[in-house]
Coordinates of C-alpha atoms in Angstrom, one line a residue:
Chain A
X1 CA 2.3 11.1 -5.4
X2 CA -1.0 9.5 -4.5
X3 CA -0.1 6.2 -3.3
X4 CA -3.0 3.9 -3.9
X5 CA -3.1 0.5 -3.2
X6 CA -3.7 -2.7 -5.5
X7 CA -7.3 -3.3 -4.0
X8 CA -8.5 -0.8 -6.2
X9 CA -7.9 -3.1 -9.1
X10 CA -11.2 -4.6 -8.2
X11 CA -13.0 -1.3 -9.2
X12 CA -15.4 -1.6 -11.8
X13 CA -13.6 0.8 -14.0
X14 CA -10.9 -1.9 -14.8
X15 CA -13.4 -4.6 -15.0
X16 CA -15.5 -2.6 -17.6
X17 CA -12.2 -1.9 -19.4
X18 CA -11.5 -5.5 -19.5
X19 CA -14.8 -6.5 -20.8
X20 CA -14.7 -3.8 -23.5
X21 CA -11.1 -5.5 -24.4
X22 CA -12.5 -8.9 -24.7
X23 CA -15.4 -7.9 -26.9
X24 CA -13.0 -6.4 -29.2
X25 CA -10.4 -9.0 -29.3
X26 CA -12.1 -11.0 -31.7
X27 CA -11.3 -8.4 -34.4
X28 CA -7.8 -8.7 -33.6
X29 CA -7.7 -4.9 -32.9
X30 CA -4.9 -2.6 -33.0
X31 CA -3.5 -2.3 -29.3
X32 CA -2.5 0.7 -27.0
X33 CA -1.0 -0.1 -23.6
X34 CA -1.8 2.4 -20.8
X35 CA 0.2 2.3 -17.7
X36 CA -1.6 4.6 -15.3
X37 CA -2.7 5.2 -11.6
X38 CA -5.2 2.7 -10.3
X39 CA -8.6 4.3 -10.3
X40 CA -7.8 7.6 -12.2
X41 CA -9.0 7.0 -15.9
X42 CA -12.8 6.5 -16.0
X43 CA -14.0 3.4 -17.9
X44 CA -16.1 5.6 -20.0
X45 CA -13.2 7.4 -21.3
X46 CA -11.4 4.2 -22.4
X47 CA -14.6 2.7 -23.8
X48 CA -15.5 5.8 -26.0
X49 CA -11.9 5.6 -27.2
X50 CA -12.1 2.0 -28.3
X51 CA -15.7 2.6 -29.9
X52 CA -14.4 5.4 -31.9
X53 CA -11.2 4.0 -33.0
X54 CA -11.4 0.4 -32.7
X55 CA -8.0 0.4 -30.6
X56 CA -8.2 -2.1 -27.8
X57 CA -6.7 -0.3 -24.6
X58 CA -4.7 -2.4 -22.1
X59 CA -5.0 -0.5 -18.7
X60 CA -2.2 -1.5 -16.3
X61 CA -2.1 0.2 -13.0
X62 CA 0.2 1.3 -10.2
X63 CA -0.1 2.6 -6.8
X64 CA 2.7 5.3 -6.7
X65 CA 4.8 7.4 -9.4
X66 CA 8.0 5.8 -8.0
X67 CA 6.3 2.1 -8.7
X68 CA 5.5 3.2 -12.3
X69 CA 9.2 4.5 -12.9
X70 CA 10.6 1.3 -11.3
X71 CA 8.6 -1.2 -13.3
X72 CA 9.3 0.9 -16.7
X73 CA 13.0 0.9 -15.9
X74 CA 13.2 -2.7 -15.2
X75 CA 11.8 -3.3 -18.8
X76 CA 9.5 -6.1 -18.4
X77 CA 6.9 -4.5 -20.6
X78 CA 6.7 -1.6 -23.0
X79 CA 4.0 0.9 -22.5
X80 CA 2.7 3.3 -25.1
X81 CA 1.5 5.7 -22.5
X82 CA 2.4 6.4 -18.8
X83 CA 0.9 8.8 -16.1
X84 CA 3.9 10.1 -14.0
X85 CA 3.3 13.0 -11.5
X86 CA 5.2 16.2 -12.4
X87 CA 8.6 15.5 -10.6
X88 CA 8.8 12.0 -12.0
X89 CA 8.3 13.4 -15.4
X90 CA 10.9 15.9 -14.9
X91 CA 13.3 13.0 -13.9
X92 CA 12.2 10.9 -16.9
X93 CA 12.8 13.7 -19.3
X94 CA 16.3 14.5 -18.0
X95 CA 17.1 10.8 -18.3
X96 CA 15.6 10.8 -22.0
X97 CA 12.9 8.1 -20.9
X98 CA 10.2 10.2 -22.7
X99 CA 9.7 10.6 -26.3
X100 CA 9.0 14.1 -27.5
X101 CA 5.5 14.7 -28.6
X102 CA 4.3 15.4 -32.2
X103 CA 2.5 18.6 -31.5
X104 CA 0.9 18.4 -35.0
X105 CA -1.2 15.2 -34.0
X106 CA -2.5 17.0 -30.9
X107 CA -5.0 19.3 -32.3
X108 CA -6.5 20.7 -29.0
X109 CA -3.6 21.7 -26.8
X110 CA -5.0 25.1 -26.8
X111 CA -7.4 23.8 -24.2
X112 CA -4.8 23.6 -21.5
X113 CA -4.8 26.4 -19.2
X114 CA -2.0 28.7 -19.8
X115 CA -0.6 28.5 -16.1
X116 CA 0.0 24.8 -16.5
X117 CA 1.7 25.0 -20.0
X118 CA 5.0 26.4 -18.6
X119 CA 5.8 24.4 -15.5
X120 CA 9.4 23.6 -14.8
X121 CA 9.0 19.8 -15.4
X122 CA 8.2 20.3 -18.9
X123 CA 8.3 23.9 -20.2
X124 CA 6.1 24.1 -23.1
X125 CA 4.5 20.7 -22.9
X126 CA 7.2 19.2 -25.1
X127 CA 7.0 15.9 -23.7
X128 CA 3.8 15.7 -21.5
X129 CA 0.2 16.6 -21.7
X130 CA -1.3 17.5 -18.4
X131 CA -4.2 15.1 -17.2
X132 CA -5.3 16.6 -14.1
X133 CA -3.9 19.0 -11.3
X134 CA -4.6 19.3 -7.8
X135 CA -3.3 20.6 -4.5
X136 CA -2.6 19.3 -1.2
X137 CA -4.6 21.3 1.6
X138 CA -6.7 21.2 4.8
X139 CA -10.0 19.8 5.4
X140 CA -12.1 20.3 8.4
X141 CA -15.3 18.8 9.8
X142 CA -16.9 21.8 11.0
X143 CA -19.6 20.0 12.7
X144 CA -16.7 18.9 15.3
X145 CA -14.1 21.7 15.0
X146 CA -15.4 25.2 15.9
X147 CA -12.1 27.2 15.7
X148 CA -11.0 28.3 12.4
X149 CA -7.9 26.2 11.0
X150 CA -6.2 28.3 8.3
X151 CA -2.8 26.6 8.0
X152 CA -0.4 24.1 9.5
X153 CA 0.3 26.0 12.6
X154 CA -3.6 25.9 13.4
X155 CA -4.0 22.3 12.6
X156 CA -1.1 20.7 14.4
X157 CA -2.1 21.7 17.8
X158 CA -2.1 19.5 21.0
X159 CA -5.8 19.9 21.3
X160 CA -6.3 18.1 17.8
X161 CA -4.3 15.2 19.2
X162 CA -5.4 11.8 17.6
X163 CA -8.0 13.7 15.5
X164 CA -5.9 14.3 12.4
X165 CA -5.3 12.2 9.1
X166 CA -2.7 13.0 6.7
X167 CA -1.7 11.5 3.4
X168 CA 0.8 8.8 4.3
X169 CA 3.6 10.7 1.9
X170 CA 7.0 11.5 3.6
X171 CA 8.0 14.2 1.1
X172 CA 4.5 15.8 1.4
X173 CA 4.8 16.1 5.1
X174 CA 8.5 17.3 5.1
X175 CA 7.3 20.0 2.5
X176 CA 4.8 21.4 4.7
X177 CA 7.2 21.7 7.4
X178 CA 9.6 23.4 5.2
X179 CA 7.3 26.1 3.8
X180 CA 6.2 26.8 7.4
X181 CA 9.7 27.6 8.1
X182 CA 9.7 29.8 5.2
X183 CA 12.3 27.3 3.4
X184 CA 12.0 26.1 -0.1
X185 CA 10.0 22.9 -0.5
X186 CA 12.2 21.5 -3.1
X187 CA 15.6 22.5 -1.2
X188 CA 16.1 19.0 0.4
X189 CA 19.5 19.6 1.9
X190 CA 20.6 18.0 5.0
X191 CA 20.6 21.4 6.7
X192 CA 17.0 21.9 5.7
X193 CA 16.2 18.6 6.9
X194 CA 17.8 19.2 10.3
X195 CA 15.7 22.5 10.8
X196 CA 12.4 20.8 9.7
X197 CA 13.0 17.7 11.9
X198 CA 11.7 19.2 15.2
X199 CA 8.7 20.4 13.6
X200 CA 7.9 17.2 11.8
X201 CA 8.7 15.2 15.0
X202 CA 6.0 17.3 16.9
X203 CA 3.5 17.2 14.2
X204 CA 3.5 13.5 13.4
X205 CA 2.8 12.7 17.2
X206 CA -0.5 14.4 16.8
X207 CA -1.6 12.4 13.8
X208 CA -4.0 9.5 14.1
X209 CA -3.9 8.1 10.6
X210 CA -1.5 8.2 7.8
X211 CA -3.4 7.2 4.6
X212 CA -2.7 8.2 0.9
X213 CA -5.1 5.6 -0.6
X214 CA -8.2 7.0 0.7
X215 CA -7.8 9.7 3.3
X216 CA -11.2 10.7 3.2
X217 CA -12.3 7.5 4.6
X218 CA -11.5 8.1 8.4
X219 CA -13.1 11.5 8.0
X220 CA -16.1 10.1 6.7
X221 CA -16.2 7.4 9.3
X222 CA -15.8 9.9 12.2
X223 CA -12.6 8.6 13.2
X224 CA -10.8 11.9 12.8
X225 CA -12.0 15.4 12.4
X226 CA -9.2 17.3 10.5
X227 CA -6.8 16.3 7.7
X228 CA -4.3 17.3 5.1
X229 CA -5.3 15.5 2.1
X230 CA -5.3 15.4 -1.8
X231 CA -7.8 18.2 -3.1
X232 CA -9.8 15.4 -5.1
X233 CA -10.4 13.5 -1.9
X234 CA -11.6 16.7 -0.1
X235 CA -13.7 17.6 -3.2
X236 CA -15.5 14.1 -2.7
X237 CA -16.0 14.8 0.9
X238 CA -17.6 18.3 0.3
X239 CA -19.8 16.7 -2.4
X240 CA -20.9 14.1 0.2
X241 CA -21.5 16.6 3.1
X242 CA -21.1 20.6 3.1
X243 CA -19.9 20.4 6.8
X244 CA -16.4 19.7 5.4
X245 CA -14.5 22.7 4.4
X246 CA -11.2 22.9 2.4
X247 CA -8.5 25.6 2.7
X248 CA -5.0 26.0 1.2
X249 CA -2.7 26.4 4.1
X250 CA -1.6 30.1 4.8
X251 CA 2.2 29.1 5.3
X252 CA 2.4 28.0 1.7
X253 CA 1.0 25.2 -0.4
X254 CA 1.8 23.3 -3.8
X255 CA 0.0 22.1 -6.7
X256 CA 0.8 19.0 -8.4
X257 CA 0.2 18.0 -11.9
X258 CA -0.2 14.4 -13.1
X259 CA 0.7 14.3 -16.9
X260 CA 0.5 11.7 -19.9
X261 CA 3.6 10.9 -21.8
X262 CA 5.0 8.5 -24.3
X263 CA 8.0 6.6 -23.3
X264 CA 10.9 6.2 -25.6
X265 CA 10.2 2.3 -25.8
X266 CA 6.6 2.9 -26.7
X267 CA 5.4 0.5 -29.6
X268 CA 2.4 2.3 -30.8
X269 CA 3.2 6.0 -30.9
X270 CA 0.3 6.8 -33.3
X271 CA -2.1 5.3 -31.0
X272 CA -0.7 6.9 -28.1
X273 CA -1.1 10.4 -29.9
X274 CA -4.9 9.4 -30.8
X275 CA -5.5 8.7 -27.1
X276 CA -3.9 12.0 -25.8
X277 CA -5.8 14.2 -28.7
X278 CA -9.1 12.0 -27.6
X279 CA -8.5 13.1 -24.0
X280 CA -8.0 16.8 -24.9
X281 CA -11.7 17.0 -26.2
X282 CA -13.4 19.2 -23.5
X283 CA -16.5 16.6 -23.5
X284 CA -14.1 13.8 -22.7
X285 CA -11.8 15.5 -20.3
X286 CA -15.1 16.6 -18.5
X287 CA -15.6 12.8 -17.8
X288 CA -12.6 12.6 -15.7
X289 CA -13.8 15.6 -13.6
X290 CA -17.0 13.9 -13.0
X291 CA -15.4 10.8 -11.3
X292 CA -12.2 12.4 -10.0
X293 CA -13.1 15.9 -8.8
X294 CA -9.3 17.2 -9.0
X295 CA -8.6 20.5 -10.9
X296 CA -9.1 20.0 -14.6
X297 CA -6.4 21.8 -16.7
X298 CA -8.8 21.4 -19.8
X299 CA -10.6 25.1 -20.1
X300 CA -13.3 23.6 -22.6
X301 CA -14.0 20.9 -19.9
X302 CA -14.3 23.2 -17.2
X303 CA -17.0 25.3 -18.9
X304 CA -19.1 22.1 -19.3
X305 CA -19.0 21.3 -15.4
X306 CA -22.0 22.1 -13.4
X307 CA -22.1 25.2 -11.3
X308 CA -21.8 22.9 -8.1
X309 CA -18.6 21.4 -9.7
X310 CA -17.1 24.4 -10.4
X311 CA -17.9 25.9 -7.0
X312 CA -16.4 23.2 -5.1
X313 CA -13.5 24.9 -3.1
X314 CA -11.3 21.8 -3.0
X315 CA -11.6 21.2 -7.0
X316 CA -11.0 24.8 -7.7
X317 CA -9.3 26.8 -5.0
X318 CA -8.0 30.2 -5.2
X319 CA -4.7 29.5 -6.7
X320 CA -1.8 32.0 -7.3
X321 CA 1.3 30.1 -7.0
X322 CA 2.4 27.1 -9.2
X323 CA 5.5 26.0 -7.4
X324 CA 5.4 22.4 -8.1
X325 CA 7.6 19.6 -6.7
X326 CA 11.0 19.3 -8.5
X327 CA 12.8 16.1 -8.9
X328 CA 15.1 15.6 -5.9
X329 CA 16.7 12.4 -6.9
X330 CA 18.7 10.8 -4.2
X331 CA 17.6 13.0 -1.6
X332 CA 14.4 11.0 -1.5
X333 CA 15.9 8.5 0.5
X334 CA 17.3 10.9 3.0
X335 CA 13.5 12.2 3.5
X336 CA 12.4 8.3 3.8
X337 CA 15.2 7.8 6.5
X338 CA 14.4 10.7 8.6
X339 CA 10.6 9.9 8.5
X340 CA 11.2 6.5 9.4
X341 CA 13.4 7.3 12.1
X342 CA 10.7 10.0 13.3
X343 CA 7.8 7.5 13.3
X344 CA 9.8 4.9 15.0
X345 CA 10.2 7.0 18.3
X346 CA 7.8 6.8 20.9
Chain B
X1 CA 7.6 -37.0 5.5
X2 CA 9.3 -40.2 6.2
X3 CA 6.3 -41.8 7.1
X4 CA 6.9 -45.2 5.5
X5 CA 3.5 -45.7 4.3
X6 CA 3.4 -47.3 0.9
X7 CA 7.1 -46.7 0.2
X8 CA 7.9 -47.5 -3.3
X9 CA 10.7 -49.9 -4.0
X10 CA 14.0 -48.3 -4.9
X11 CA 13.7 -49.3 -8.4
X12 CA 10.4 -47.8 -9.1
X13 CA 11.4 -44.7 -6.9
X14 CA 14.4 -44.1 -9.3
X15 CA 12.0 -44.5 -12.4
X16 CA 9.6 -42.0 -11.0
X17 CA 12.3 -39.4 -9.8
X18 CA 11.7 -37.4 -12.7
X19 CA 8.3 -36.4 -11.2
X20 CA 10.2 -34.2 -8.8
X21 CA 11.5 -32.1 -11.9
X22 CA 8.6 -29.5 -12.0
X23 CA 9.2 -29.1 -8.1
X24 CA 12.9 -28.6 -8.4
X25 CA 12.4 -26.2 -11.3
X26 CA 9.8 -24.5 -9.5
X27 CA 12.4 -24.0 -6.3
X28 CA 15.2 -22.8 -8.6
X29 CA 13.0 -20.4 -10.5
X30 CA 11.0 -18.8 -7.9
X31 CA 13.0 -19.4 -4.6
X32 CA 16.7 -19.8 -5.4
X33 CA 16.9 -17.4 -8.4
X34 CA 15.1 -14.4 -6.5
X35 CA 17.2 -14.9 -3.6
X36 CA 20.3 -14.8 -5.5
X37 CA 19.2 -11.6 -7.3
X38 CA 18.6 -10.2 -4.0
X39 CA 21.9 -11.0 -2.6
X40 CA 23.8 -9.6 -5.7
X41 CA 21.5 -6.3 -5.6
X42 CA 22.1 -5.9 -1.7
X43 CA 25.8 -5.3 -2.6
X44 CA 25.2 -3.0 -5.2
X45 CA 24.2 1.0 -5.4
X46 CA 21.8 3.1 -7.3
X47 CA 21.5 6.1 -9.4
X48 CA 19.4 9.1 -9.0
X49 CA 16.3 7.3 -10.7
X50 CA 16.7 4.3 -8.5
X51 CA 18.3 2.0 -11.1
X52 CA 20.5 -0.4 -9.4
X53 CA 24.1 0.2 -10.2
X54 CA 26.5 -2.7 -9.9
X55 CA 29.3 -1.3 -7.9
X56 CA 30.2 -3.1 -4.8
X57 CA 29.2 -1.6 -1.5
X58 CA 28.6 -2.6 1.9
X59 CA 27.0 0.3 2.9
X60 CA 23.4 -1.1 2.7
X61 CA 24.3 -3.6 5.3
X62 CA 25.9 -1.0 7.6
X63 CA 22.5 0.9 7.5
X64 CA 20.4 -2.4 8.2
X65 CA 22.2 -2.4 11.6
X66 CA 21.3 1.1 12.3
X67 CA 19.5 1.4 15.7
X68 CA 16.2 2.6 13.7
X69 CA 16.0 -0.4 11.6
X70 CA 16.9 -2.6 14.6
X71 CA 14.1 -1.0 16.4
X72 CA 11.7 -1.7 13.4
X73 CA 12.9 -5.3 13.2
X74 CA 12.3 -5.5 16.9
X75 CA 8.9 -4.4 17.0
X76 CA 7.8 -6.5 13.7
X77 CA 9.1 -9.7 15.6
X78 CA 7.4 -8.4 18.8
X79 CA 4.1 -8.2 16.8
X80 CA 4.5 -11.4 15.1
X81 CA 5.5 -13.2 18.5
X82 CA 2.3 -11.7 20.1
X83 CA 0.2 -12.8 17.1
X84 CA 1.5 -16.2 17.4
X85 CA 0.9 -16.8 21.1
X86 CA -2.7 -15.6 20.7
X87 CA -3.1 -17.8 17.7
X88 CA -1.9 -20.8 19.6
X89 CA -4.1 -19.9 22.5
X90 CA -7.0 -19.8 20.2
X91 CA -6.5 -22.7 18.1
X92 CA -5.6 -25.2 20.4
X93 CA -8.9 -25.7 21.9
X94 CA -10.6 -25.2 18.5
X95 CA -8.5 -27.6 16.7
X96 CA -8.8 -30.3 19.6
X97 CA -12.5 -30.1 19.7
X98 CA -13.0 -30.4 16.0
X99 CA -10.8 -33.5 15.9
X100 CA -12.8 -35.1 18.6
X101 CA -16.1 -34.8 16.7
X102 CA -17.8 -37.3 14.5
X103 CA -16.8 -37.3 10.9
X104 CA -19.5 -35.1 9.3
X105 CA -19.4 -32.4 12.0
X106 CA -15.7 -32.4 11.5
X107 CA -15.9 -31.8 7.6
X108 CA -18.4 -28.8 8.4
X109 CA -16.4 -27.3 11.0
X110 CA -13.1 -27.3 9.0
X111 CA -14.8 -25.8 6.1
X112 CA -15.9 -23.1 8.4
X113 CA -12.3 -22.4 9.1
X114 CA -11.4 -22.3 5.5
X115 CA -14.2 -20.2 4.2
X116 CA -12.7 -16.9 4.9
X117 CA -10.1 -17.7 2.1
X118 CA -12.8 -17.5 -0.3
X119 CA -12.9 -13.8 0.0
X120 CA -10.2 -11.2 -0.5
X121 CA -8.0 -10.7 2.3
X122 CA -8.3 -7.0 1.7
X123 CA -12.1 -7.2 1.6
X124 CA -12.2 -9.0 5.0
X125 CA -9.7 -6.3 6.4
X126 CA -12.1 -3.7 5.2
X127 CA -15.0 -5.4 6.9
X128 CA -13.0 -5.0 10.3
X129 CA -12.8 -1.4 9.6
X130 CA -16.6 -1.0 9.4
X131 CA -16.9 -3.0 12.5
X132 CA -14.4 -1.1 14.6
X133 CA -14.5 2.5 13.4
X134 CA -16.0 5.3 15.7
X135 CA -19.5 5.0 14.2
X136 CA -19.2 1.4 13.5
X137 CA -21.1 -1.8 14.5
X138 CA -19.1 -2.5 17.6
X139 CA -19.5 0.9 19.3
X140 CA -23.2 1.2 18.0
X141 CA -23.9 -2.3 19.8
X142 CA -22.0 -1.3 22.9
X143 CA -23.9 2.2 23.1
X144 CA -27.3 0.6 22.4
X145 CA -26.5 -1.8 25.3
X146 CA -26.0 1.0 27.5
X147 CA -22.1 -0.1 28.3
X148 CA -20.7 3.1 27.1
X149 CA -21.5 6.5 27.0
X150 CA -19.2 7.8 24.2
X151 CA -17.5 5.7 21.4
X152 CA -14.4 3.9 22.3
X153 CA -11.2 4.0 20.0
X154 CA -10.9 0.7 18.6
X155 CA -9.6 1.4 15.1
X156 CA -6.0 2.7 14.4
X157 CA -4.8 1.4 17.6
X158 CA -2.0 -1.2 18.1
X159 CA -5.0 -3.5 19.6
X160 CA -6.5 -3.3 16.0
X161 CA -3.2 -4.4 14.4
X162 CA -3.0 -7.4 16.6
X163 CA -6.5 -8.2 16.2
X164 CA -6.2 -8.0 12.3
X165 CA -3.1 -10.1 12.4
X166 CA -4.5 -12.7 14.6
X167 CA -7.7 -12.9 12.3
X168 CA -5.6 -13.1 9.4
X169 CA -3.5 -15.9 10.5
X170 CA -5.8 -18.0 12.9
X171 CA -6.6 -20.6 10.3
X172 CA -3.0 -21.3 9.6
X173 CA -2.6 -22.3 13.1
X174 CA -5.7 -24.3 13.5
X175 CA -5.3 -26.3 10.4
X176 CA -2.0 -27.9 11.2
X177 CA -2.8 -28.3 14.9
X178 CA -5.9 -30.1 13.9
X179 CA -3.9 -32.7 11.7
X180 CA -1.9 -33.5 14.8
X181 CA -4.6 -33.6 17.2
X182 CA -6.6 -36.0 15.1
X183 CA -4.0 -38.5 15.5
X184 CA -3.8 -38.3 19.1
X185 CA -5.2 -41.6 20.5
X186 CA -8.4 -40.9 22.8
X187 CA -7.3 -43.6 25.1
X188 CA -4.2 -42.0 26.0
X189 CA -6.3 -39.0 27.6
X190 CA -8.5 -41.5 29.4
X191 CA -5.5 -43.2 30.8
X192 CA -4.1 -39.8 32.0
X193 CA -7.4 -39.0 33.6
X194 CA -7.6 -42.5 35.3
X195 CA -4.0 -42.1 36.6
X196 CA -5.1 -38.7 38.2
X197 CA -3.8 -36.0 35.8
X198 CA -5.8 -32.8 36.0
X199 CA -6.5 -31.0 32.5
X200 CA -3.3 -28.9 32.6
X201 CA -1.0 -31.9 33.5
X202 CA -2.8 -34.1 30.7
X203 CA -2.3 -31.0 28.3
X204 CA 1.4 -30.6 29.1
X205 CA 2.5 -34.3 29.3
X206 CA 0.0 -35.9 26.6
X207 CA -1.4 -33.5 24.1
X208 CA 1.4 -30.9 23.8
X209 CA 4.2 -33.6 23.0
X210 CA 2.0 -35.4 20.5
X211 CA 0.7 -32.3 18.7
X212 CA 4.3 -30.7 18.6
X213 CA 4.7 -31.2 14.8
X214 CA 1.5 -29.5 14.1
X215 CA 2.5 -26.7 16.6
X216 CA 5.9 -26.2 14.8
X217 CA 4.1 -26.0 11.4
X218 CA 1.7 -23.7 12.8
X219 CA 4.4 -21.4 14.2
X220 CA 6.4 -21.3 11.2
X221 CA 3.1 -20.4 9.2
X222 CA 2.0 -17.8 11.5
X223 CA 5.1 -16.1 12.7
X224 CA 7.2 -15.7 9.7
X225 CA 4.7 -14.1 7.5
X226 CA 3.2 -11.9 10.3
X227 CA 6.7 -10.4 10.5
X228 CA 6.5 -9.1 6.9
X229 CA 2.9 -8.1 6.9
X230 CA 2.4 -4.5 6.1
X231 CA -1.2 -4.2 5.0
X232 CA -2.7 -4.6 8.3
X233 CA -0.6 -2.1 10.1
X234 CA -1.3 0.4 7.3
X235 CA -5.3 -0.1 7.2
X236 CA -5.9 -0.9 10.9
X237 CA -3.0 0.9 12.7
X238 CA -3.2 3.9 10.6
X239 CA 0.3 3.5 9.3
X240 CA 1.5 5.4 12.3
X241 CA 4.4 2.9 13.2
X242 CA 6.6 1.4 10.4
X243 CA 6.8 -2.2 10.0
X244 CA 9.6 -4.1 8.5
X245 CA 7.4 -5.0 5.5
X246 CA 6.5 -1.1 5.1
X247 CA 10.1 -0.1 5.1
X248 CA 11.2 -2.9 2.4
X249 CA 8.3 -1.8 0.3
X250 CA 9.1 2.0 0.5
X251 CA 12.6 1.1 -1.1
X252 CA 11.3 -1.0 -4.0
X253 CA 7.9 0.9 -5.1
X254 CA 7.8 3.7 -2.6
X255 CA 9.3 7.2 -2.4
X256 CA 12.9 6.0 -1.3
X257 CA 14.1 4.5 -4.5
X258 CA 16.5 2.4 -2.8
X259 CA 16.6 -1.0 -4.1
X260 CA 19.9 -2.2 -2.7
X261 CA 19.0 -1.3 0.8
X262 CA 15.6 -2.8 0.4
X263 CA 17.4 -6.1 -0.6
X264 CA 19.9 -5.9 2.2
X265 CA 17.0 -5.7 4.6
X266 CA 15.4 -8.8 2.7
X267 CA 18.7 -10.6 2.9
X268 CA 19.1 -10.0 6.6
X269 CA 15.5 -11.0 7.3
X270 CA 15.9 -14.1 5.3
X271 CA 19.2 -15.2 6.9
X272 CA 17.7 -14.7 10.7
X273 CA 14.9 -16.9 9.6
X274 CA 17.1 -19.7 8.2
X275 CA 19.4 -19.5 11.3
X276 CA 16.4 -19.7 13.6
X277 CA 14.8 -22.5 11.8
X278 CA 18.1 -24.5 11.7
X279 CA 18.4 -23.9 15.5
X280 CA 14.8 -25.1 15.9
X281 CA 15.3 -28.1 13.8
X282 CA 18.5 -29.0 15.6
X283 CA 16.7 -28.5 19.1
X284 CA 13.6 -30.7 18.2
X285 CA 15.9 -33.4 16.8
X286 CA 17.8 -33.5 19.9
X287 CA 14.8 -33.9 21.9
X288 CA 13.4 -36.5 19.8
X289 CA 16.6 -38.1 20.3

């Protein structure tokens, strides 16, 4: 869901992981190959795991869940752990690409918040362990925008033309129009797309920047004053400057869950379970929140956060609904086609 | 290529022919084989997960010629053409003057042309964002100089995309033009001036024909990659209008999960390039006679 670009490979987290890896290579250590989003697993977590277990972690990265799936299916390499978003995990489970977890080896599954345990992509966490969850919501620079912005209808107005950044994610944008029209965000039918089309067309003409990689950047730089962004990005903006606010749109919103799972082609299943179990420790899961302030599904980790971290309205918004994205299969291409067409019109 | 300099005899040529094997292997492994794979996939279909299913279909090609994608293709070509023209206009004087300088200065200036390659392309693009953003360097300088009252919009405009493209590809125009300009005999220019040619006429009748090989190489090296470029339109243009490169990327690693369609776009793109290259070659050969 979060498309991130490969330049992030230059980030220190990876460099540190590589250093740790080379330091241990001399011992011909046991290996764990982790295939995850770029810039999502803190170096401190990987280093800590290697220090404790002696297992060397190869951290390979991708920029979108679809890219991960595509590379996994091509079969160029075997990965022990992958990190799909909810709807990709659902497709992988359905197509028998994930291995059932051995719950006996995961001693702290009870740390996971109850509302995240029974989501439709994997009810009962049989194949996946939630890593981080988040939402997509509205950020406003209140120094520049004085009127309240509560939802998509308030945001996408002519007066904000060229002052808006949104994530460059076609399925997201279409889902906002669907919920605004009172339609099911997961019902990607030709009829629903036709109904959403005029609204989407109107909205995207007002947008100045489409950016999934770092939508906070144009907001920080002052190039735009409003945005629809990943909650973790918004949380960082709020940490940076309290003039930014975050709200879940009144028309409706959806949470997302990024999970960790073991592909059927994994070689080191035992090490994969050890890594999952290590990550479930509250003090380890907390490290993820320190660097990537999304919503931590680990209740013990939440208790270890500072009051400021817990009070960040983007990290811990008042959530009631858990209607995540579902796998839509080939309909994804219909969305892509419609959005390409709309963006292409003057 | 056929510059007769130190041509080996036929016998020694055949004895050293095996030296071409790595090149041939390279071409087969990294040019021919991928192009064939692309061609095969472009006639296939896909399953729900985006896996390629080998069932013959022409549907992908039908979609390529949909007005939406033709429009994107036309826009990408337009941006690339504008970039090429601007690169030519900027590179000619630079290449020409470097070529006319003494050896030590020539070396130093050529080094300066190449130095940007030592830094990652993405980092240089981010540097442009720092310069062009609303609270960036350029707006700051203009404001302090009293030239503008409110910041101007530079970033996330079509102008920013063209600037980024020209910046990225300018060295690829300067270097081949320099290589050609260096070989132009200065006495020819003097003769043209003596015979009453103005600067424009000298350029059109002497410089342009003599530097044509460098110009052709430069156009190829700028125009073709600029059509497929997607990072600049994303980062400096705000991804507001899709380019051909964005559309193809979306099919392979993006949400569309439609590799066969992406492959069909790639094949058509490749064919158009080959055809236009062949036409250019033929025209050049006819002219050279």
